[in-house]
Amino acid sequence: MAKKEVLFGEIFKANSKKIYHLCYGYTGDEAAAHDLMQETFMKVWQNLEGFRNQAMISTWVYRIAVNTCLSWLRVEKRQAKDPLTDYIIENSREEISEKNDQVEKLYKCIAQLEENERLIITMVLDEVPYPEIAEISSVSEGNLRVKIHRIKHKLTEIYNRYERF
Amino acid sequence: MKDFDALKDLWSGQTNDPKMDYEGVLKDVRKSGSAMANRLMTESLAMLAGVMTFGWIWLEGSFLLWTTHLSIAILVACCIYYLTVQLTDYRRLSSGKDVLQKPDLYISYLQKYQRERYNFNTRNYKIYSIFIGIALALFAIELYYISPVWQSIICLIFSIGWFIMCWRLMISYRIKEQERINEMITKLERIKKQFD
């Protein structure tokens, strides 16, 4: 049991930040991101004994996180893609610092993308290698490169549009 | 105007870190595990109590007609069926094995699961109610022979009232459930297309 806990601790330390970014990018909501991250690591713990090294452990953890984010839709009534209104921007300004304001806005812009685009772009931003992203998101590497190019363009466009406010 | 590299710099400089540690997650794993086990235990015990009550009535009661024996057998079978379905679903959810699949396969699994739950809550529940109704009707035959007429009438009124109430509740539940499931399946199908 102690050995499992040590291993789990290492996995958590190595992956928690990226998984949190993925969940935050998917939901655009800090509290929901925490819930999803917690659920992801609970599933990692429950299935740790069954992990057979067929994949890199980070790929395995990512896959669980992606599926947890997908199943979030089953119970979540609210659409993650809330329009980025003036009201949200105004509130964000009051609540967070100037630097974090831009990051917060970036997360809100990511939440405007299609579901699988959100998942892919957060991994790109976290510099996950392309073969790993392809493996995690069940997309061929050639197709992935095209997708990434399109998503980068789309995200930049959305961000710049809202920065003008 | 920012280009993608500027957004990437912004991302890497963020201070948005998760506000939890692995010990907290482990604590919650244990808590949720016991909550799940407690819920399972309570439901199982309640159903077991039902089965035992019917069993006791069956053994201790001296019934005149074979219809009453059939009635109790149907009620016991209904309890066991309901308990089995609940236990299977809880085990399936708590194991979390499906979450290890590739995302496109996982979406297919979610769609299948939604449809199965929908069938359970509608079609299977209808069959379940019909069997309970048959059991009560069979029981009423013996009641008609051994009880005064007024008792039989009260029992009949109570049974009909109970069925009407369940039926009405089920109609509104089914409409809401159908809307929700349709919405979920639409969403999942839209996501599935993104992964194809």
CSV table of C-alpha atoms in Angstrom, one decimal:
chain,number,residue,atom,x,y,z
A,1,MET,CA,0.0,0.0,0.0
A,2,ALA,CA,2.8,2.4,1.0
A,3,LYS,CA,4.6,1.7,-2.3
A,4,LYS,CA,1.4,2.5,-4.2
A,5,GLU,CA,1.1,5.8,-2.3
A,6,VAL,CA,4.6,6.8,-3.1
A,7,LEU,CA,4.1,6.0,-6.8
A,8,PHE,CA,0.8,7.9,-6.8
A,9,GLY,CA,2.5,10.9,-5.2
A,10,GLU,CA,5.1,10.9,-7.9
A,11,ILE,CA,2.5,10.7,-10.7
A,12,PHE,CA,0.5,13.5,-9.0
A,13,LYS,CA,3.6,15.8,-8.7
A,14,ALA,CA,4.7,15.2,-12.3
A,15,ASN,CA,1.2,15.6,-13.9
A,16,SER,CA,-1.1,17.6,-11.7
A,17,LYS,CA,-0.3,21.0,-13.1
A,18,LYS,CA,-0.8,19.9,-16.7
A,19,ILE,CA,-3.9,18.0,-15.9
A,20,TYR,CA,-5.3,21.1,-14.1
A,21,HIS,CA,-4.6,23.2,-17.2
A,22,LEU,CA,-6.3,20.7,-19.4
A,23,CYS,CA,-9.4,20.6,-17.1
A,24,TYR,CA,-9.4,24.4,-16.8
A,25,GLY,CA,-9.1,24.8,-20.6
A,26,TYR,CA,-11.9,22.4,-21.1
A,27,THR,CA,-14.4,23.9,-18.6
A,28,GLY,CA,-13.2,27.5,-18.5
A,29,ASP,CA,-14.1,27.4,-14.8
A,30,GLU,CA,-11.7,27.1,-11.9
A,31,ALA,CA,-14.0,25.3,-9.5
A,32,ALA,CA,-15.1,22.8,-12.2
A,33,ALA,CA,-11.4,22.3,-13.2
A,34,HIS,CA,-10.5,21.4,-9.6
A,35,ASP,CA,-13.4,18.9,-9.4
A,36,LEU,CA,-12.4,17.3,-12.7
A,37,MET,CA,-8.8,17.1,-11.7
A,38,GLN,CA,-9.7,15.5,-8.4
A,39,GLU,CA,-11.9,13.0,-10.2
A,40,THR,CA,-9.1,12.2,-12.7
A,41,PHE,CA,-6.6,11.4,-10.0
A,42,MET,CA,-9.1,9.4,-8.0
A,43,LYS,CA,-9.5,7.2,-11.1
A,44,VAL,CA,-5.7,7.1,-11.5
A,45,TRP,CA,-5.5,5.8,-8.0
A,46,GLN,CA,-8.3,3.2,-8.5
A,47,ASN,CA,-6.7,1.8,-11.6
A,48,LEU,CA,-3.0,2.2,-10.8
A,49,GLU,CA,-2.6,-1.5,-10.1
A,50,GLY,CA,-4.0,-2.3,-13.6
A,51,PHE,CA,-1.5,0.0,-15.4
A,52,ARG,CA,0.7,-2.3,-17.5
A,53,ASN,CA,3.1,0.2,-19.1
A,54,GLN,CA,1.5,-0.2,-22.5
A,55,ALA,CA,1.6,3.6,-22.7
A,56,MET,CA,3.6,6.2,-21.0
A,57,ILE,CA,2.2,7.0,-17.7
A,58,SER,CA,1.6,10.6,-18.6
A,59,THR,CA,-0.3,9.5,-21.7
A,60,TRP,CA,-2.4,7.2,-19.6
A,61,VAL,CA,-3.2,9.9,-17.0
A,62,TYR,CA,-4.0,12.4,-19.8
A,63,ARG,CA,-6.4,9.9,-21.4
A,64,ILE,CA,-8.2,9.4,-18.1
A,65,ALA,CA,-8.4,13.2,-17.8
A,66,VAL,CA,-9.8,13.7,-21.3
A,67,ASN,CA,-12.4,11.0,-20.7
A,68,THR,CA,-13.3,12.6,-17.3
A,69,CYS,CA,-13.7,15.9,-19.1
A,70,LEU,CA,-15.9,14.3,-21.7
A,71,SER,CA,-18.2,12.6,-19.2
A,72,TRP,CA,-18.5,16.0,-17.4
A,73,LEU,CA,-21.0,16.7,-20.2
A,74,ARG,CA,-23.3,13.9,-18.9
A,75,VAL,CA,-24.0,15.7,-15.7
A,76,GLU,CA,-23.2,19.3,-16.5
A,77,LYS,CA,-26.3,21.2,-17.6
A,78,ARG,CA,-24.5,24.5,-18.2
A,79,GLN,CA,-22.8,24.8,-21.5
A,80,ALA,CA,-19.1,25.4,-21.0
A,81,LYS,CA,-19.0,27.7,-24.0
A,82,ASP,CA,-20.5,30.7,-22.2
A,83,PRO,CA,-20.3,33.7,-24.5
A,84,LEU,CA,-17.5,36.0,-23.4
A,85,THR,CA,-19.6,39.0,-22.6
A,86,ASP,CA,-18.6,42.4,-21.3
A,87,TYR,CA,-20.1,41.4,-18.0
A,88,ILE,CA,-17.7,38.5,-17.6
A,89,ILE,CA,-14.7,40.6,-18.6
A,90,GLU,CA,-15.7,43.4,-16.3
A,91,ASN,CA,-16.1,40.9,-13.3
A,92,SER,CA,-12.8,39.3,-14.2
A,93,ARG,CA,-11.1,42.6,-14.0
A,94,GLU,CA,-12.4,43.3,-10.5
A,95,GLU,CA,-11.5,39.9,-9.2
A,96,ILE,CA,-8.0,39.2,-10.4
A,97,SER,CA,-4.7,40.9,-11.0
A,98,GLU,CA,-3.7,42.4,-14.3
A,99,LYS,CA,-1.4,39.5,-15.2
A,100,ASN,CA,-3.8,36.8,-14.3
A,101,ASP,CA,-6.6,38.7,-16.1
A,102,GLN,CA,-4.9,37.9,-19.4
A,103,VAL,CA,-4.5,34.3,-18.5
A,104,GLU,CA,-8.1,34.1,-17.3
A,105,LYS,CA,-9.2,35.7,-20.6
A,106,LEU,CA,-7.1,33.1,-22.5
A,107,TYR,CA,-8.9,30.3,-20.6
A,108,LYS,CA,-12.3,31.8,-21.5
A,109,CYS,CA,-11.2,32.0,-25.1
A,110,ILE,CA,-10.1,28.3,-25.1
A,111,ALA,CA,-13.6,27.5,-23.7
A,112,GLN,CA,-15.1,29.1,-26.9
A,113,LEU,CA,-13.4,26.3,-29.0
A,114,GLU,CA,-15.0,23.0,-29.9
A,115,GLU,CA,-14.5,20.3,-27.2
A,116,ASN,CA,-11.7,18.3,-28.8
A,117,GLU,CA,-10.0,21.6,-29.9
A,118,ARG,CA,-9.9,22.7,-26.2
A,119,LEU,CA,-8.3,19.4,-25.2
A,120,ILE,CA,-5.7,19.5,-28.0
A,121,ILE,CA,-4.7,23.2,-27.6
A,122,THR,CA,-4.1,22.9,-23.9
A,123,MET,CA,-1.7,20.0,-24.5
A,124,VAL,CA,0.0,22.1,-27.2
A,125,LEU,CA,0.4,25.0,-24.9
A,126,ASP,CA,1.8,22.7,-22.2
A,127,GLU,CA,4.3,21.5,-24.8
A,128,VAL,CA,3.2,17.8,-24.8
A,129,PRO,CA,4.9,16.1,-27.7
A,130,TYR,CA,2.8,15.7,-30.9
A,131,PRO,CA,2.9,11.9,-31.0
A,132,GLU,CA,1.6,11.8,-27.4
A,133,ILE,CA,-1.2,14.3,-28.2
A,134,ALA,CA,-2.1,12.1,-31.2
A,135,GLU,CA,-2.2,9.0,-29.0
A,136,ILE,CA,-4.2,10.7,-26.3
A,137,SER,CA,-6.8,12.3,-28.5
A,138,SER,CA,-7.2,9.3,-31.0
A,139,VAL,CA,-6.2,11.4,-34.0
A,140,SER,CA,-3.6,10.5,-36.6
A,141,GLU,CA,-0.4,12.5,-36.4
A,142,GLY,CA,-0.8,13.9,-39.9
A,143,ASN,CA,-4.4,15.0,-39.2
A,144,LEU,CA,-3.3,16.4,-35.8
A,145,ARG,CA,-0.8,18.8,-37.4
A,146,VAL,CA,-3.5,20.2,-39.6
A,147,LYS,CA,-5.9,20.5,-36.7
A,148,ILE,CA,-3.3,22.2,-34.5
A,149,HIS,CA,-2.5,24.7,-37.2
A,150,ARG,CA,-6.2,25.5,-37.5
A,151,ILE,CA,-6.9,25.7,-33.8
A,152,LYS,CA,-3.9,28.0,-33.2
A,153,HIS,CA,-5.3,30.4,-35.8
A,154,LYS,CA,-8.8,30.2,-34.4
A,155,LEU,CA,-7.6,30.8,-30.8
A,156,THR,CA,-5.4,33.8,-31.7
A,157,GLU,CA,-8.3,35.3,-33.6
A,158,ILE,CA,-10.8,34.9,-30.7
A,159,TYR,CA,-8.2,36.3,-28.2
A,160,ASN,CA,-7.4,39.3,-30.2
A,161,ARG,CA,-11.1,40.0,-30.9
A,162,TYR,CA,-11.8,40.1,-27.1
A,163,GLU,CA,-8.7,42.0,-26.2
A,164,ARG,CA,-10.1,44.9,-28.1
A,165,PHE,CA,-12.8,45.3,-25.4
B,1,MET,CA,-2.6,42.2,-31.3
B,2,LYS,CA,-1.0,39.0,-30.0
B,3,ASP,CA,0.3,36.0,-32.1
B,4,PHE,CA,0.2,32.4,-30.9
B,5,ASP,CA,3.7,32.6,-29.5
B,6,ALA,CA,2.6,35.5,-27.3
B,7,LEU,CA,-0.3,33.4,-26.0
B,8,LYS,CA,2.1,30.6,-25.3
B,9,ASP,CA,4.3,32.9,-23.3
B,10,LEU,CA,1.3,34.1,-21.4
B,11,TRP,CA,0.3,30.4,-20.7
B,12,SER,CA,3.8,29.4,-19.5
B,13,GLY,CA,4.0,32.4,-17.2
B,14,GLN,CA,0.6,31.7,-15.5
B,15,THR,CA,0.3,31.2,-11.8
B,16,ASN,CA,-2.8,29.1,-12.1
B,17,ASP,CA,-1.8,26.1,-10.1
B,18,PRO,CA,-4.1,23.4,-8.6
B,19,LYS,CA,-5.0,24.1,-5.0
B,20,MET,CA,-4.8,20.5,-3.9
B,21,ASP,CA,-2.2,17.9,-3.1
B,22,TYR,CA,-2.2,14.1,-3.6
B,23,GLU,CA,-2.8,13.4,0.1
B,24,GLY,CA,-6.1,15.4,-0.2
B,25,VAL,CA,-7.1,13.3,-3.2
B,26,LEU,CA,-6.3,10.1,-1.3
B,27,LYS,CA,-8.4,11.3,1.6
B,28,ASP,CA,-11.3,11.9,-0.8
B,29,VAL,CA,-10.8,8.5,-2.5
B,30,ARG,CA,-11.3,6.8,0.9
B,31,LYS,CA,-14.3,9.0,1.8
B,32,SER,CA,-16.1,8.5,-1.5
B,33,GLY,CA,-15.3,4.8,-1.4
B,34,SER,CA,-17.0,4.4,2.0
B,35,ALA,CA,-19.9,6.7,0.9
B,36,MET,CA,-20.5,4.5,-2.1
B,37,ALA,CA,-20.2,1.3,0.0
B,38,ASN,CA,-22.6,2.8,2.6
B,39,ARG,CA,-25.1,3.6,-0.1
B,40,LEU,CA,-24.8,0.2,-1.6
B,41,MET,CA,-25.2,-1.4,1.8
B,42,THR,CA,-28.3,0.6,2.7
B,43,GLU,CA,-30.0,-0.2,-0.6
B,44,SER,CA,-29.1,-3.8,-0.4
B,45,LEU,CA,-30.3,-4.1,3.2
B,46,ALA,CA,-33.6,-2.4,2.4
B,47,MET,CA,-34.2,-4.7,-0.5
B,48,LEU,CA,-33.0,-7.7,1.5
B,49,ALA,CA,-35.5,-6.7,4.2
B,50,GLY,CA,-38.2,-6.6,1.6
B,51,VAL,CA,-37.3,-10.1,0.3
B,52,MET,CA,-37.1,-11.5,3.8
B,53,THR,CA,-40.5,-10.0,4.7
B,54,PHE,CA,-42.1,-11.5,1.7
B,55,GLY,CA,-40.3,-14.8,2.4
B,56,TRP,CA,-41.6,-14.8,6.0
B,57,ILE,CA,-45.1,-14.1,4.9
B,58,TRP,CA,-44.8,-16.9,2.3
B,59,LEU,CA,-43.6,-19.4,4.9
B,60,GLU,CA,-45.8,-18.4,7.8
B,61,GLY,CA,-49.0,-17.6,6.1
B,62,SER,CA,-51.5,-20.4,5.3
B,63,PHE,CA,-52.8,-19.4,1.9
B,64,LEU,CA,-55.7,-21.0,0.3
B,65,LEU,CA,-55.0,-20.3,-3.3
B,66,TRP,CA,-52.1,-20.9,-5.6
B,67,THR,CA,-52.5,-17.4,-6.9
B,68,THR,CA,-51.2,-16.0,-3.7
B,69,HIS,CA,-48.0,-18.1,-3.8
B,70,LEU,CA,-47.5,-16.9,-7.4
B,71,SER,CA,-48.1,-13.3,-6.2
B,72,ILE,CA,-45.4,-13.5,-3.5
B,73,ALA,CA,-43.0,-15.2,-5.9
B,74,ILE,CA,-43.4,-12.3,-8.4
B,75,LEU,CA,-42.8,-9.7,-5.7
B,76,VAL,CA,-39.6,-11.4,-4.5
B,77,ALA,CA,-38.4,-11.8,-8.1
B,78,CYS,CA,-39.0,-8.0,-8.7
B,79,CYS,CA,-37.0,-7.1,-5.5
B,80,ILE,CA,-34.1,-9.3,-6.6
B,81,TYR,CA,-34.2,-7.9,-10.1
B,82,TYR,CA,-34.1,-4.3,-8.9
B,83,LEU,CA,-31.3,-5.0,-6.5
B,84,THR,CA,-29.2,-6.8,-9.1
B,85,VAL,CA,-29.5,-3.9,-11.6
B,86,GLN,CA,-28.6,-1.4,-9.0
B,87,LEU,CA,-25.6,-3.4,-7.8
B,88,THR,CA,-24.3,-3.9,-11.4
B,89,ASP,CA,-24.6,-0.2,-12.2
B,90,TYR,CA,-22.8,0.8,-9.0
B,91,ARG,CA,-20.0,-1.7,-9.6
B,92,ARG,CA,-19.6,-0.5,-13.1
B,93,LEU,CA,-19.4,3.1,-12.1
B,94,SER,CA,-17.1,2.6,-9.2
B,95,SER,CA,-14.6,0.5,-11.1
B,96,GLY,CA,-13.9,3.3,-13.5
B,97,LYS,CA,-12.4,0.8,-16.0
B,98,ASP,CA,-14.2,2.3,-19.0
B,99,VAL,CA,-12.4,5.6,-18.5
B,100,LEU,CA,-9.2,4.0,-19.5
B,101,GLN,CA,-10.3,3.6,-23.1
B,102,LYS,CA,-9.4,5.9,-26.0
B,103,PRO,CA,-11.6,9.0,-26.1
B,104,ASP,CA,-13.6,7.9,-29.2
B,105,LEU,CA,-14.3,4.5,-27.7
B,106,TYR,CA,-15.2,6.1,-24.4
B,107,ILE,CA,-17.8,8.4,-26.1
B,108,SER,CA,-19.3,5.3,-27.7
B,109,TYR,CA,-19.4,3.7,-24.3
B,110,LEU,CA,-21.1,6.8,-22.8
B,111,GLN,CA,-23.8,6.8,-25.6
B,112,LYS,CA,-24.5,3.1,-25.0
B,113,TYR,CA,-24.7,3.6,-21.2
B,114,GLN,CA,-27.1,6.5,-21.6
B,115,ARG,CA,-29.4,4.4,-23.8
B,116,GLU,CA,-29.3,1.5,-21.4
B,117,ARG,CA,-30.2,3.8,-18.5
B,118,TYR,CA,-33.0,5.3,-20.5
B,119,ASN,CA,-34.3,1.8,-21.3
B,120,PHE,CA,-34.1,0.8,-17.7
B,121,ASN,CA,-36.0,3.9,-16.5
B,122,THR,CA,-38.7,3.6,-19.1
B,123,ARG,CA,-39.3,0.3,-20.8
B,124,ASN,CA,-38.0,-1.9,-18.0
B,125,TYR,CA,-39.7,0.2,-15.3
B,126,LYS,CA,-43.0,-0.3,-17.2
B,127,ILE,CA,-42.5,-4.1,-17.2
B,128,TYR,CA,-41.5,-4.0,-13.5
B,129,SER,CA,-44.7,-2.0,-12.7
B,130,ILE,CA,-46.9,-4.4,-14.7
B,131,PHE,CA,-45.4,-7.4,-12.7
B,132,ILE,CA,-46.0,-5.6,-9.4
B,133,GLY,CA,-49.6,-4.9,-10.6
B,134,ILE,CA,-50.1,-8.6,-11.5
B,135,ALA,CA,-48.7,-9.6,-8.1
B,136,LEU,CA,-51.1,-7.3,-6.2
B,137,ALA,CA,-54.1,-8.5,-8.4
B,138,LEU,CA,-53.3,-12.1,-7.6
B,139,PHE,CA,-53.0,-11.3,-3.9
B,140,ALA,CA,-56.4,-9.5,-4.1
B,141,ILE,CA,-58.1,-12.8,-5.2
B,142,GLU,CA,-57.3,-14.5,-1.8
B,143,LEU,CA,-58.1,-11.3,0.0
B,144,TYR,CA,-61.5,-11.3,-1.6
B,145,TYR,CA,-62.2,-14.8,-0.2
B,146,ILE,CA,-60.9,-14.4,3.3
B,147,SER,CA,-61.6,-10.7,4.2
B,148,PRO,CA,-64.7,-8.7,4.7
B,149,VAL,CA,-65.9,-6.9,1.6
B,150,TRP,CA,-65.0,-3.4,3.0
B,151,GLN,CA,-61.4,-4.5,3.6
B,152,SER,CA,-61.1,-5.8,0.0
B,153,ILE,CA,-62.5,-2.6,-1.4
B,154,ILE,CA,-60.1,-0.5,0.7
B,155,CYS,CA,-57.2,-2.6,-0.5
B,156,LEU,CA,-58.4,-2.3,-4.1
B,157,ILE,CA,-58.8,1.5,-3.9
B,158,PHE,CA,-55.4,1.8,-2.3
B,159,SER,CA,-53.7,-0.3,-5.0
B,160,ILE,CA,-55.4,1.6,-7.9
B,161,GLY,CA,-54.5,4.9,-6.3
B,162,TRP,CA,-50.9,3.9,-5.8
B,163,PHE,CA,-50.7,2.8,-9.5
B,164,ILE,CA,-52.2,6.0,-10.8
B,165,MET,CA,-49.8,8.1,-8.7
B,166,CYS,CA,-46.8,6.1,-9.9
B,167,TRP,CA,-48.0,6.3,-13.5
B,168,ARG,CA,-48.4,10.1,-13.3
B,169,LEU,CA,-45.0,10.5,-11.7
B,170,MET,CA,-43.4,8.3,-14.2
B,171,ILE,CA,-44.9,10.2,-17.2
B,172,SER,CA,-43.4,13.5,-16.0
B,173,TYR,CA,-40.1,11.8,-15.1
B,174,ARG,CA,-40.0,10.1,-18.5
B,175,ILE,CA,-40.6,13.4,-20.4
B,176,LYS,CA,-37.8,15.2,-18.4
B,177,GLU,CA,-35.5,12.2,-18.7
B,178,GLN,CA,-36.1,11.9,-22.4
B,179,GLU,CA,-35.3,15.6,-23.0
B,180,ARG,CA,-32.1,15.3,-20.9
B,181,ILE,CA,-31.0,12.1,-22.6
B,182,ASN,CA,-31.7,13.5,-26.1
B,183,GLU,CA,-29.6,16.6,-25.2
B,184,MET,CA,-26.7,14.4,-23.9
B,185,ILE,CA,-26.8,12.1,-26.9
B,186,THR,CA,-26.8,15.1,-29.3
B,187,LYS,CA,-23.8,16.6,-27.5
B,188,LEU,CA,-21.9,13.2,-27.5
B,189,GLU,CA,-22.6,12.7,-31.1
B,190,ARG,CA,-21.3,16.2,-31.9
B,191,ILE,CA,-18.1,15.4,-30.0
B,192,LYS,CA,-17.8,12.0,-31.6
B,193,LYS,CA,-17.8,13.7,-35.0
B,194,GLN,CA,-14.9,15.8,-33.8
B,195,PHE,CA,-12.9,12.7,-32.9
B,196,ASP,CA,-13.6,10.9,-36.2
